[in-house]
Amino acid sequence: MILQQNQLEHGVRVKVGHHFGTVRYVGEVPNTEGEWIGIEWDDPERGKHSGTVNGVQYFQTRSPTAGSMIRSEKLTKFQTLEQAITEKYTMTADTLRLDSEMIRAVQKQLHAPLFEIVGMEKVGGKQSNLQRLVDVSVRNCPVNAAGDLASFVNLQMLDVSGTLLCNWTVVGDIAEQIPSLQELNLSNNRFTDPYEEQISMLAQKFQNIRKIILKSCTIRSWSELVRLARMWPAVQYLSLEQNEIEYIEDEAPYIVALSRLKILDLQNNAVSDVESIRHLGKLPALEELLLNGNGIREVRFPDCPHNEKVDLFRQLRTLYLRDNPLQDQCSTFNELDKLAQLEVVTLDPDPSVSYEETVARIVGSIGSLRMFNRATISEKLRRDSECDMWKLYANQWAEVRNDAQRLKAFFKSHRMYPRVMERLGSPEQFLPDTRKVTNMIHLQLLNEKTAELREKKVPKRINLHTLQNLIVKLFGLPDCTFSLRLYLLDRKRKVRIPLENHGKSLDFYSVEDNDTIVFE
């Protein structure tokens, strides 16, 4: 049954000043005269009690200070949508007179007698012609019924947010009377659940609605939303920002009910678990998903080979993840690379690294990415970012390259690495030199006269004079250091290079490990 516009009973939405509430009681209160209206305010701090007065409970509010008893004369007078639009968009003699007075006041204040608002008559004429209205807002007006809307034959976008609408049958009546209507903003309203038999009937009335905004409508579960979505067979854009949704159930009905949905706004809810995000991935037509401010700590999809994609979010191109405490952004980027069509990502940079490093990580990790935080990704940036990742993980790759199982696990955690190696090759040149650095070399010392050969380990920087003394002691020669002549034997060229400057060290002559020094 559709309530009469001014009928007050349980569940009806009301407004007092700037405050909105829901009627929870209509009747008498002992020791007082007349009828009282029990209100549960949207603002939990607006009331004085929880529905109990002088020890008698008349109703129950969700918050202890959300209830009030008031007289009906304090309530803002209800309007039909027809009345609200007509009042706001029709130019009357009084409004034109007020506009003229306002213009004269501005002229006087600015000392500009020639000041005028260009096109006032034209704008006023268009607004006065209700049939020409395309976009209408009656936000925060006390609308609770449709009225006669036959005049609004071109209306496409309607904002009835923050009104007194509470019944889906009334909203269906509005949509049915305006077949041209495509966008409907119902934010900041509180609706009662429709009966099961109403849903199929209302689906026929909402068949032209493509966009629905339900911001701050106290929707408490995904299953509740799915039930409502059965009334909107053609919806492509759905905003559920600032509701109370925590978990996305894996139920077949929502895939059917939202089969045409392209844009889903779930900002500032509490959808934070891995499974919920996976379940959203089953929406067949979803192209844009807004998950800002949901407390998401991790993104994880089913495993798949590094050269394949998962069978989730098959059409998703744009993803918003700002204001989420992601614990491991590198892991998140690796998981997002599993999505087939993802091109645009928006999220907060990792505070532990520079913004440039965050950019390099995400661009280097997600092969299909075209835009990050509203900045277009150039081909040069992509090449540079992939090169950075190639160098960054070179050591990890080197540690596992000879172990098939560990290498498979590495590619699972770094999906981008095989394709980057395919373009840039092996990163071995960036591996640290593991050879032991030493300042000592081994020399073969040959007495040319006796053919006696001895091996000795000496410092690279030993000078020739010290080496001569060492040779005298090692071979038991008489004290004849000044008469010793030293040569470096170059076996490749079969020549002897004289070592004549006794003050120079071995490395001056480029003597290397296992070279032969001949003396005579």
Short mmCIF file of C-alpha atoms in Angstrom, two decimals:
data_model
loop_
_atom_site.label_atom_id
_atom_site.label_comp_id
_atom_site.label_asym_id
_atom_site.label_seq_id
_atom_site.Cartn_x
_atom_site.Cartn_y
_atom_site.Cartn_z
CA MET A 1 0.00 0.00 0.00
CA ILE A 2 1.28 3.48 -0.88
CA LEU A 3 1.09 5.93 2.01
CA GLN A 4 -0.80 9.16 1.59
CA GLN A 5 1.55 12.11 1.40
CA ASN A 6 0.75 13.49 4.86
CA GLN A 7 -0.03 10.22 6.60
CA LEU A 8 2.19 9.65 9.64
CA GLU A 9 2.83 6.07 10.67
CA HIS A 10 5.71 3.79 11.55
CA GLY A 11 8.57 3.97 9.03
CA VAL A 12 7.67 7.31 7.47
CA ARG A 13 10.60 9.69 6.99
CA VAL A 14 10.36 13.19 8.46
CA LYS A 15 12.38 16.38 8.67
CA VAL A 16 12.69 18.99 11.42
CA GLY A 17 14.92 21.92 10.54
CA HIS A 18 18.04 20.38 9.06
CA HIS A 19 17.58 17.05 10.82
CA PHE A 20 16.13 13.88 9.32
CA GLY A 21 14.53 10.97 11.11
CA THR A 22 12.13 8.04 10.91
CA VAL A 23 8.77 7.75 12.64
CA ARG A 24 8.86 4.90 15.17
CA TYR A 25 5.72 5.72 17.21
CA VAL A 26 2.46 7.67 16.77
CA GLY A 27 0.12 7.96 19.76
CA GLU A 28 -0.43 9.27 23.23
CA VAL A 29 1.91 9.59 26.19
CA PRO A 30 0.37 9.30 29.71
CA ASN A 31 -0.15 12.51 31.67
CA THR A 32 0.04 14.61 28.49
CA GLU A 33 -2.52 15.81 25.99
CA GLY A 34 -2.70 15.10 22.28
CA GLU A 35 -0.72 12.97 19.90
CA TRP A 36 3.04 12.51 20.01
CA ILE A 37 5.38 11.43 17.24
CA GLY A 38 8.30 9.21 18.27
CA ILE A 39 11.33 9.88 16.07
CA GLU A 40 14.58 7.97 15.59
CA TRP A 41 17.01 10.57 14.26
CA ASP A 42 19.64 9.81 11.61
CA ASP A 43 22.08 11.75 13.81
CA PRO A 44 22.51 9.49 16.88
CA GLU A 45 23.35 12.52 19.04
CA ARG A 46 20.23 14.52 18.09
CA GLY A 47 17.78 12.88 20.53
CA LYS A 48 17.44 12.52 24.30
CA HIS A 49 16.64 8.83 24.80
CA SER A 50 16.36 5.42 23.10
CA GLY A 51 12.56 5.39 22.89
CA THR A 52 11.85 4.97 26.60
CA VAL A 53 10.07 7.85 28.37
CA ASN A 54 9.38 7.85 32.13
CA GLY A 55 10.14 4.14 32.30
CA VAL A 56 7.81 3.21 29.42
CA GLN A 57 9.32 1.93 26.18
CA TYR A 58 7.44 3.25 23.15
CA PHE A 59 10.06 2.27 20.53
CA GLN A 60 13.71 1.21 20.34
CA THR A 61 16.52 3.12 18.62
CA ARG A 62 19.87 1.74 17.55
CA SER A 63 21.73 4.41 19.55
CA PRO A 64 20.91 5.43 23.16
CA THR A 65 20.45 9.12 22.33
CA ALA A 66 18.78 8.92 18.91
CA GLY A 67 15.14 9.14 20.06
CA SER A 68 12.76 12.06 20.64
CA MET A 69 9.05 12.66 21.17
CA ILE A 70 7.79 15.70 19.26
CA ARG A 71 4.53 17.26 18.16
CA SER A 72 3.50 16.91 14.52
CA GLU A 73 3.37 20.67 13.99
CA LYS A 74 7.18 20.80 14.28
CA LEU A 75 7.57 18.61 11.22
CA THR A 76 8.51 20.18 7.90
CA LYS A 77 5.58 20.02 5.54
CA PHE A 78 5.78 17.21 3.00
CA GLN A 79 6.10 17.88 -0.74
CA THR A 80 5.50 15.83 -3.84
CA LEU A 81 8.34 15.71 -6.35
CA GLU A 82 6.12 17.65 -8.72
CA GLN A 83 5.72 20.46 -6.17
CA ALA A 84 9.44 20.57 -5.34
CA ILE A 85 10.54 20.82 -8.98
CA THR A 86 7.88 23.36 -9.86
CA GLU A 87 8.77 25.52 -6.86
CA LYS A 88 12.50 25.41 -7.61
CA TYR A 89 12.53 25.69 -11.39
CA THR A 90 9.54 27.89 -12.23
CA MET A 91 10.20 31.63 -12.47
CA THR A 92 7.39 33.64 -10.87
CA ALA A 93 6.74 37.35 -10.67
CA ASP A 94 7.98 37.30 -7.04
CA THR A 95 11.28 35.56 -7.90
CA LEU A 96 11.89 37.93 -10.82
CA ARG A 97 11.23 40.88 -8.49
CA LEU A 98 13.69 39.47 -5.93
CA ASP A 99 16.27 38.90 -8.67
CA SER A 100 15.91 42.51 -9.79
CA GLU A 101 16.34 43.74 -6.21
CA MET A 102 19.43 41.54 -5.80
CA ILE A 103 20.97 42.92 -9.00
CA ARG A 104 20.34 46.53 -7.88
CA ALA A 105 21.96 45.78 -4.52
CA VAL A 106 25.04 44.31 -6.23
CA GLN A 107 25.22 47.30 -8.60
CA LYS A 108 25.19 49.67 -5.63
CA GLN A 109 27.79 47.68 -3.66
CA LEU A 110 30.15 47.40 -6.64
CA HIS A 111 29.52 50.99 -7.79
CA ALA A 112 28.76 49.48 -11.20
CA PRO A 113 25.39 50.71 -12.47
CA LEU A 114 25.89 48.89 -15.78
CA PHE A 115 26.46 45.50 -14.05
CA GLU A 116 23.97 42.86 -15.23
CA ILE A 117 23.59 39.08 -15.27
CA VAL A 118 23.83 38.19 -18.93
CA GLY A 119 21.17 35.83 -20.17
CA MET A 120 18.87 35.97 -17.10
CA GLU A 121 15.72 36.11 -19.22
CA LYS A 122 16.95 33.25 -21.38
CA VAL A 123 17.84 31.03 -18.41
CA GLY A 124 14.63 31.92 -16.61
CA GLY A 125 12.60 31.12 -19.68
CA LYS A 126 14.21 27.71 -20.07
CA GLN A 127 13.74 26.88 -16.39
CA SER A 128 10.15 28.02 -16.53
CA ASN A 129 9.51 25.56 -19.33
CA LEU A 130 9.39 22.33 -17.29
CA GLN A 131 9.15 20.22 -20.40
CA ARG A 132 12.67 21.20 -21.38
CA LEU A 133 14.34 20.23 -18.10
CA VAL A 134 17.01 17.54 -18.50
CA ASP A 135 18.86 17.58 -15.14
CA VAL A 136 16.96 18.30 -11.92
CA SER A 137 18.02 18.37 -8.27
CA VAL A 138 15.65 18.67 -5.31
CA ARG A 139 18.30 17.62 -2.81
CA ASN A 140 17.32 18.06 0.86
CA CYS A 141 13.71 18.92 -0.03
CA PRO A 142 10.94 17.23 2.05
CA VAL A 143 9.78 15.09 -0.90
CA ASN A 144 7.95 11.87 0.00
CA ALA A 145 5.64 11.27 -2.98
CA ALA A 146 5.70 11.54 -6.76
CA GLY A 147 2.78 13.74 -7.75
CA ASP A 148 1.93 14.27 -11.41
CA LEU A 149 5.19 14.17 -13.39
CA ALA A 150 3.75 14.08 -16.91
CA SER A 151 5.28 17.47 -17.74
CA PHE A 152 8.90 16.30 -17.39
CA VAL A 153 9.13 14.51 -20.70
CA ASN A 154 12.86 15.19 -21.28
CA LEU A 155 14.19 14.65 -17.79
CA GLN A 156 17.22 12.31 -17.79
CA MET A 157 18.99 12.96 -14.46
CA LEU A 158 17.20 13.33 -11.14
CA ASP A 159 18.78 14.04 -7.74
CA VAL A 160 16.43 13.26 -4.83
CA SER A 161 19.20 12.74 -2.27
CA GLY A 162 18.50 13.70 1.33
CA THR A 163 14.72 13.79 0.83
CA LEU A 164 11.99 11.92 2.71
CA LEU A 165 11.61 9.08 0.23
CA CYS A 166 11.49 5.76 2.07
CA ASN A 167 9.40 3.50 -0.13
CA TRP A 168 10.65 1.80 -3.31
CA THR A 169 7.11 1.81 -4.68
CA VAL A 170 7.17 5.63 -4.69
CA VAL A 171 10.55 5.64 -6.46
CA GLY A 172 9.15 3.17 -8.99
CA ASP A 173 6.19 5.49 -9.55
CA ILE A 174 8.61 8.34 -10.30
CA ALA A 175 10.59 6.22 -12.79
CA GLU A 176 7.42 4.97 -14.49
CA GLN A 177 6.06 8.49 -14.97
CA ILE A 178 9.34 9.70 -16.51
CA PRO A 179 10.34 7.12 -19.17
CA SER A 180 13.25 9.33 -20.28
CA LEU A 181 14.87 9.11 -16.83
CA GLN A 182 18.27 7.34 -16.87
CA GLU A 183 20.14 8.54 -13.76
CA LEU A 184 18.76 8.51 -10.23
CA ASN A 185 20.56 9.83 -7.14
CA LEU A 186 18.93 8.42 -3.99
CA SER A 187 21.77 9.13 -1.55
CA ASN A 188 21.20 9.88 2.13
CA ASN A 189 17.75 8.27 2.19
CA ARG A 190 16.49 5.37 4.31
CA PHE A 191 14.39 2.81 2.44
CA THR A 192 12.26 -0.03 3.75
CA ASP A 193 12.85 -3.42 2.12
CA PRO A 194 10.40 -4.23 -0.68
CA TYR A 195 8.26 -7.36 -0.48
CA GLU A 196 9.27 -10.21 -2.74
CA GLU A 197 6.20 -9.78 -4.94
CA GLN A 198 7.00 -6.07 -5.37
CA ILE A 199 10.47 -6.71 -6.81
CA SER A 200 9.40 -8.19 -10.15
CA MET A 201 6.71 -5.53 -10.52
CA LEU A 202 9.18 -2.70 -9.84
CA ALA A 203 11.72 -4.16 -12.28
CA GLN A 204 9.41 -3.18 -15.12
CA LYS A 205 9.26 0.40 -13.85
CA PHE A 206 13.06 0.74 -13.54
CA GLN A 207 13.83 -0.77 -16.94
CA ASN A 208 15.25 2.50 -18.35
CA ILE A 209 17.44 3.40 -15.34
CA ARG A 210 21.15 3.07 -16.16
CA LYS A 211 22.75 4.85 -13.19
CA ILE A 212 21.81 4.62 -9.49
CA ILE A 213 23.59 6.38 -6.62
CA LEU A 214 22.91 5.06 -3.10
CA LYS A 215 25.58 6.83 -1.06
CA SER A 216 25.05 6.70 2.73
CA CYS A 217 21.80 4.73 2.63
CA THR A 218 22.72 2.37 5.54
CA ILE A 219 22.87 -0.67 3.27
CA ARG A 220 24.27 -3.27 5.64
CA SER A 221 25.06 -6.26 3.46
CA TRP A 222 25.84 -7.32 -0.10
CA SER A 223 22.94 -9.78 -0.09
CA GLU A 224 20.58 -6.90 0.77
CA LEU A 225 21.96 -4.94 -2.18
CA VAL A 226 21.66 -7.91 -4.55
CA ARG A 227 18.02 -8.28 -3.60
CA LEU A 228 17.41 -4.62 -4.49
CA ALA A 229 19.42 -4.94 -7.70
CA ARG A 230 16.86 -7.36 -9.07
CA MET A 231 14.64 -4.27 -9.52
CA TRP A 232 17.20 -2.59 -11.80
CA PRO A 233 17.64 -4.87 -14.84
CA ALA A 234 19.47 -2.29 -16.96
CA VAL A 235 21.76 -0.66 -14.36
CA GLN A 236 25.32 -0.05 -15.58
CA TYR A 237 26.60 2.36 -12.91
CA LEU A 238 26.03 1.69 -9.21
CA SER A 239 27.41 3.81 -6.36
CA LEU A 240 27.28 2.33 -2.85
CA GLU A 241 29.76 4.70 -1.23
CA GLN A 242 29.73 5.10 2.57
CA ASN A 243 27.45 2.21 3.43
CA GLU A 244 28.07 -0.69 5.82
CA ILE A 245 28.97 -3.54 3.45
CA GLU A 246 31.69 -5.82 4.85
CA TYR A 247 31.61 -9.04 2.86
CA ILE A 248 30.77 -9.97 -0.74
CA GLU A 249 29.04 -13.34 -0.73
CA ASP A 250 29.71 -15.81 -3.51
CA GLU A 251 26.13 -16.16 -4.68
CA ALA A 252 24.95 -16.71 -8.24
CA PRO A 253 22.02 -14.23 -8.00
CA TYR A 254 24.23 -11.17 -7.90
CA ILE A 255 25.96 -12.16 -11.14
CA VAL A 256 22.56 -12.26 -12.84
CA ALA A 257 21.16 -9.16 -11.13
CA LEU A 258 24.27 -7.12 -11.94
CA SER A 259 25.15 -8.73 -15.27
CA ARG A 260 25.24 -5.37 -17.09
CA LEU A 261 27.09 -3.46 -14.39
CA LYS A 262 30.13 -1.61 -15.76
CA ILE A 263 31.03 0.75 -12.89
CA LEU A 264 30.79 -0.17 -9.19
CA ASP A 265 31.63 2.34 -6.44
CA LEU A 266 32.24 0.71 -3.04
CA GLN A 267 34.36 3.47 -1.53
CA ASN A 268 34.43 3.83 2.26
CA ASN A 269 32.71 0.57 3.11
CA ALA A 270 34.51 -2.26 4.95
CA VAL A 271 35.18 -4.76 2.14
CA SER A 272 38.69 -5.84 3.13
CA ASP A 273 39.09 -9.62 2.82
CA VAL A 274 40.70 -11.41 -0.10
CA GLU A 275 37.67 -13.58 -0.84
CA SER A 276 35.30 -10.63 -1.22
CA ILE A 277 37.52 -9.07 -3.86
CA ARG A 278 37.69 -12.37 -5.71
CA HIS A 279 33.90 -12.66 -5.66
CA LEU A 280 33.56 -9.20 -7.19
CA GLY A 281 35.76 -10.48 -10.00
CA LYS A 282 32.89 -12.65 -11.22
CA LEU A 283 30.83 -9.64 -12.37
CA PRO A 284 30.94 -10.27 -16.14
CA ALA A 285 30.76 -6.70 -17.50
CA LEU A 286 32.61 -4.76 -14.77
CA GLU A 287 35.05 -2.22 -16.24
CA GLU A 288 35.70 0.15 -13.31
CA LEU A 289 35.90 -0.65 -9.58
CA LEU A 290 36.32 1.92 -6.80
CA LEU A 291 37.57 0.41 -3.53
CA ASN A 292 39.14 3.45 -1.86
CA GLY A 293 38.98 3.48 1.95
CA ASN A 294 38.01 -0.15 2.63
CA GLY A 295 40.85 -1.31 4.90
CA ILE A 296 42.28 -3.69 2.26
CA ARG A 297 45.61 -5.15 3.41
CA GLU A 298 46.16 -7.75 0.70
CA VAL A 299 45.12 -8.56 -2.86
CA ARG A 300 45.45 -12.20 -3.90
CA PHE A 301 44.06 -14.09 -6.89
CA PRO A 302 44.25 -17.80 -7.79
CA ASP A 303 47.61 -19.08 -9.03
CA CYS A 304 48.29 -19.16 -12.75
CA PRO A 305 51.43 -19.44 -14.94
CA HIS A 306 53.34 -16.20 -15.42
CA ASN A 307 52.32 -16.06 -19.07
CA GLU A 308 48.57 -16.51 -18.39
CA LYS A 309 45.75 -14.50 -16.76
CA VAL A 310 43.12 -15.47 -14.19
CA ASP A 311 39.47 -15.91 -15.10
CA LEU A 312 38.36 -12.97 -12.90
CA PHE A 313 37.68 -9.30 -13.71
CA ARG A 314 37.82 -10.18 -17.40
CA GLN A 315 36.68 -6.69 -18.46
CA LEU A 316 38.16 -4.59 -15.63
CA ARG A 317 40.20 -1.66 -16.91
CA THR A 318 40.23 0.80 -14.00
CA LEU A 319 40.87 0.13 -10.30
CA TYR A 320 40.97 2.59 -7.38
CA LEU A 321 42.75 1.45 -4.20
CA ARG A 322 43.58 4.66 -2.32
CA ASP A 323 43.41 4.86 1.50
CA ASN A 324 43.97 1.13 2.00
CA PRO A 325 46.75 -0.25 4.26
CA LEU A 326 48.30 -2.54 1.65
CA GLN A 327 51.05 -4.48 3.45
CA ASP A 328 53.18 -5.47 0.46
CA GLN A 329 52.79 -3.32 -2.63
CA CYS A 330 55.18 -5.40 -4.72
CA SER A 331 53.04 -8.48 -4.06
CA THR A 332 49.90 -6.46 -4.88
CA PHE A 333 51.36 -5.32 -8.21
CA ASN A 334 52.33 -8.90 -9.04
CA GLU A 335 48.76 -10.06 -8.36
CA LEU A 336 47.24 -7.25 -10.43
CA ASP A 337 49.38 -8.38 -13.37
CA LYS A 338 47.10 -11.46 -13.46
CA LEU A 339 44.16 -9.33 -14.69
CA ALA A 340 43.71 -9.45 -18.45
CA GLN A 341 42.56 -5.89 -19.24
CA LEU A 342 43.77 -3.71 -16.34
CA GLU A 343 45.04 -0.36 -17.68
CA VAL A 344 44.46 2.27 -14.96
CA VAL A 345 45.39 2.02 -11.26
CA THR A 346 45.16 4.63 -8.54
CA LEU A 347 46.67 4.04 -5.08
CA ASP A 348 48.80 5.69 -2.41
CA PRO A 349 52.59 5.41 -2.84
CA ASP A 350 54.58 3.29 -0.42
CA PRO A 351 55.84 5.72 2.28
CA SER A 352 58.96 3.57 2.86
CA VAL A 353 60.33 4.29 -0.62
CA SER A 354 60.41 7.27 -2.97
CA TYR A 355 57.47 8.00 -5.25
CA GLU A 356 59.71 7.32 -8.24
CA GLU A 357 60.47 3.83 -6.91
CA THR A 358 56.75 3.13 -6.41
CA VAL A 359 56.16 4.16 -10.04
CA ALA A 360 59.01 1.94 -11.25
CA ARG A 361 57.65 -1.03 -9.31
CA ILE A 362 54.07 -0.83 -10.56
CA VAL A 363 54.94 0.07 -14.16
CA GLY A 364 57.58 -2.62 -14.31
CA SER A 365 55.24 -5.22 -12.79
CA ILE A 366 51.90 -4.74 -14.59
CA GLY A 367 52.40 -5.30 -18.30
CA SER A 368 49.04 -3.87 -19.43
CA LEU A 369 49.17 -0.68 -17.32
CA ARG A 370 48.63 2.57 -19.25
CA MET A 371 47.99 5.10 -16.46
CA PHE A 372 49.03 5.35 -12.80
CA ASN A 373 47.64 7.99 -10.43
CA ARG A 374 46.29 9.95 -13.42
CA ALA A 375 49.68 10.09 -15.16
CA THR A 376 50.03 8.46 -18.58
CA ILE A 377 52.80 5.88 -18.82
CA SER A 378 55.16 6.54 -21.72
CA GLU A 379 57.02 3.77 -23.52
CA LYS A 380 60.30 5.18 -22.21
CA LEU A 381 59.03 5.02 -18.62
CA ARG A 382 57.93 1.43 -19.19
CA ARG A 383 61.32 0.40 -20.60
CA ASP A 384 63.19 2.16 -17.78
CA SER A 385 60.93 0.64 -15.11
CA GLU A 386 61.30 -2.88 -16.49
CA CYS A 387 65.07 -2.39 -16.61
CA ASP A 388 65.02 -1.29 -12.95
CA MET A 389 63.10 -4.44 -11.98
CA TRP A 390 65.49 -6.53 -14.08
CA LYS A 391 68.43 -5.22 -12.06
CA LEU A 392 66.61 -5.23 -8.71
CA TYR A 393 65.80 -8.95 -8.74
CA ALA A 394 68.97 -10.13 -10.52
CA ASN A 395 70.51 -11.61 -7.36
CA GLN A 396 67.31 -13.49 -6.43
CA TRP A 397 67.11 -14.91 -9.93
CA ALA A 398 70.78 -15.99 -9.81
CA GLU A 399 70.25 -17.87 -6.55
CA VAL A 400 67.49 -20.07 -8.01
CA ARG A 401 68.28 -20.29 -11.73
CA ASN A 402 69.71 -23.81 -11.49
CA ASP A 403 66.85 -25.19 -9.38
CA ALA A 404 63.68 -25.77 -11.44
CA GLN A 405 61.26 -25.74 -8.50
CA ARG A 406 62.71 -22.64 -6.90
CA LEU A 407 62.87 -20.89 -10.26
CA LYS A 408 59.17 -21.65 -10.81
CA ALA A 409 58.35 -20.13 -7.41
CA PHE A 410 60.46 -17.08 -8.25
CA PHE A 411 58.54 -16.51 -11.50
CA LYS A 412 55.28 -16.93 -9.58
CA SER A 413 56.26 -14.06 -7.25
CA HIS A 414 57.78 -11.97 -10.06
CA ARG A 415 55.57 -12.56 -13.10
CA MET A 416 57.23 -9.77 -15.04
CA TYR A 417 60.74 -11.26 -14.90
CA PRO A 418 60.52 -13.84 -17.74
CA ARG A 419 59.13 -11.30 -20.20
CA VAL A 420 61.73 -8.70 -19.19
CA MET A 421 64.52 -11.27 -19.62
CA GLU A 422 63.12 -12.10 -23.03
CA ARG A 423 63.63 -8.47 -24.02
CA LEU A 424 66.81 -7.60 -22.08
CA GLY A 425 68.52 -10.96 -21.75
CA SER A 426 70.26 -12.46 -18.71
CA PRO A 427 71.04 -10.01 -15.86
CA GLU A 428 74.37 -11.69 -15.05
CA GLN A 429 76.29 -8.50 -15.69
CA PHE A 430 74.62 -6.97 -12.62
CA LEU A 431 75.57 -9.80 -10.30
CA PRO A 432 78.25 -8.97 -7.75
CA ASP A 433 81.78 -10.30 -8.41
CA THR A 434 82.08 -13.26 -6.06
CA ARG A 435 85.74 -13.81 -6.76
CA LYS A 436 87.89 -13.35 -3.69
CA VAL A 437 89.82 -10.12 -3.85
CA THR A 438 93.50 -10.52 -2.79
CA ASN A 439 96.59 -8.36 -2.82
CA MET A 440 98.89 -11.38 -3.19
CA ILE A 441 100.06 -13.17 -6.34
CA HIS A 442 101.98 -16.38 -7.01
CA LEU A 443 105.30 -16.03 -8.92
CA GLN A 444 107.45 -18.60 -10.62
CA LEU A 445 111.10 -17.55 -9.93
CA LEU A 446 113.63 -19.06 -12.39
CA ASN A 447 117.41 -19.05 -12.03
CA GLU A 448 118.45 -18.92 -15.67
CA LYS A 449 122.00 -20.14 -14.92
CA THR A 450 121.05 -23.25 -12.93
CA ALA A 451 117.46 -23.73 -14.26
CA GLU A 452 116.34 -23.92 -10.63
CA LEU A 453 112.65 -22.96 -10.31
CA ARG A 454 110.88 -21.96 -7.14
CA GLU A 455 107.35 -20.71 -6.42
CA LYS A 456 106.70 -17.81 -4.06
CA LYS A 457 103.63 -15.85 -2.96
CA VAL A 458 104.37 -12.14 -2.80
CA PRO A 459 102.41 -8.84 -2.52
CA LYS A 460 101.36 -7.21 -5.77
CA ARG A 461 102.93 -3.96 -4.69
CA ILE A 462 106.35 -5.38 -3.76
CA ASN A 463 109.05 -3.31 -5.45
CA LEU A 464 111.82 -4.88 -7.50
CA HIS A 465 114.58 -4.04 -5.01
CA THR A 466 112.77 -5.95 -2.26
CA LEU A 467 112.11 -8.81 -4.67
CA GLN A 468 115.87 -9.03 -5.43
CA ASN A 469 116.66 -9.39 -1.72
CA LEU A 470 114.01 -12.09 -1.45
CA ILE A 471 115.54 -14.00 -4.39
CA VAL A 472 119.04 -13.85 -2.81
CA LYS A 473 117.74 -15.36 0.44
CA LEU A 474 115.44 -17.88 -1.25
CA PHE A 475 118.15 -19.26 -3.60
CA GLY A 476 121.09 -18.84 -1.14
CA LEU A 477 122.99 -16.53 -3.46
CA PRO A 478 125.96 -14.44 -2.39
CA ASP A 479 125.21 -10.79 -1.66
CA CYS A 480 124.99 -9.66 -5.25
CA THR A 481 121.66 -7.80 -5.44
CA PHE A 482 123.11 -4.99 -7.47
CA SER A 483 124.32 -7.40 -10.14
CA LEU A 484 120.99 -9.31 -10.47
CA ARG A 485 119.01 -8.61 -13.61
CA LEU A 486 115.25 -9.42 -13.63
CA TYR A 487 113.02 -10.21 -16.59
CA LEU A 488 109.28 -10.93 -16.98
CA LEU A 489 108.83 -13.96 -19.20
CA ASP A 490 106.02 -13.40 -21.71
CA ARG A 491 105.29 -16.93 -22.86
CA LYS A 492 102.63 -15.89 -25.39
CA ARG A 493 104.97 -13.68 -27.33
CA LYS A 494 108.03 -15.70 -26.36
CA VAL A 495 109.94 -12.62 -25.28
CA ARG A 496 111.58 -11.44 -22.08
CA ILE A 497 110.67 -8.02 -20.76
CA PRO A 498 113.44 -6.40 -18.69
CA LEU A 499 112.43 -5.12 -15.25
CA GLU A 500 114.95 -2.32 -14.91
CA ASN A 501 113.46 0.29 -12.56
CA HIS A 502 114.08 -1.23 -9.15
CA GLY A 503 111.96 1.39 -7.40
CA LYS A 504 108.77 0.29 -9.20
CA SER A 505 106.36 -2.40 -7.98
CA LEU A 506 105.24 -5.55 -9.78
CA ASP A 507 101.81 -4.13 -10.63
CA PHE A 508 103.56 -1.27 -12.44
CA TYR A 509 104.76 -3.87 -14.94
CA SER A 510 101.33 -5.59 -14.94
CA VAL A 511 102.76 -8.77 -13.44
CA GLU A 512 99.90 -11.23 -12.89
CA ASP A 513 99.25 -14.36 -10.87
CA ASN A 514 101.46 -17.32 -11.90
CA ASP A 515 103.75 -15.23 -14.12
CA THR A 516 107.45 -16.21 -14.34
CA ILE A 517 110.29 -13.91 -13.29
CA VAL A 518 113.70 -14.87 -14.68
CA PHE A 519 116.92 -13.63 -13.06
CA GLU A 520 120.59 -13.84 -14.00
#
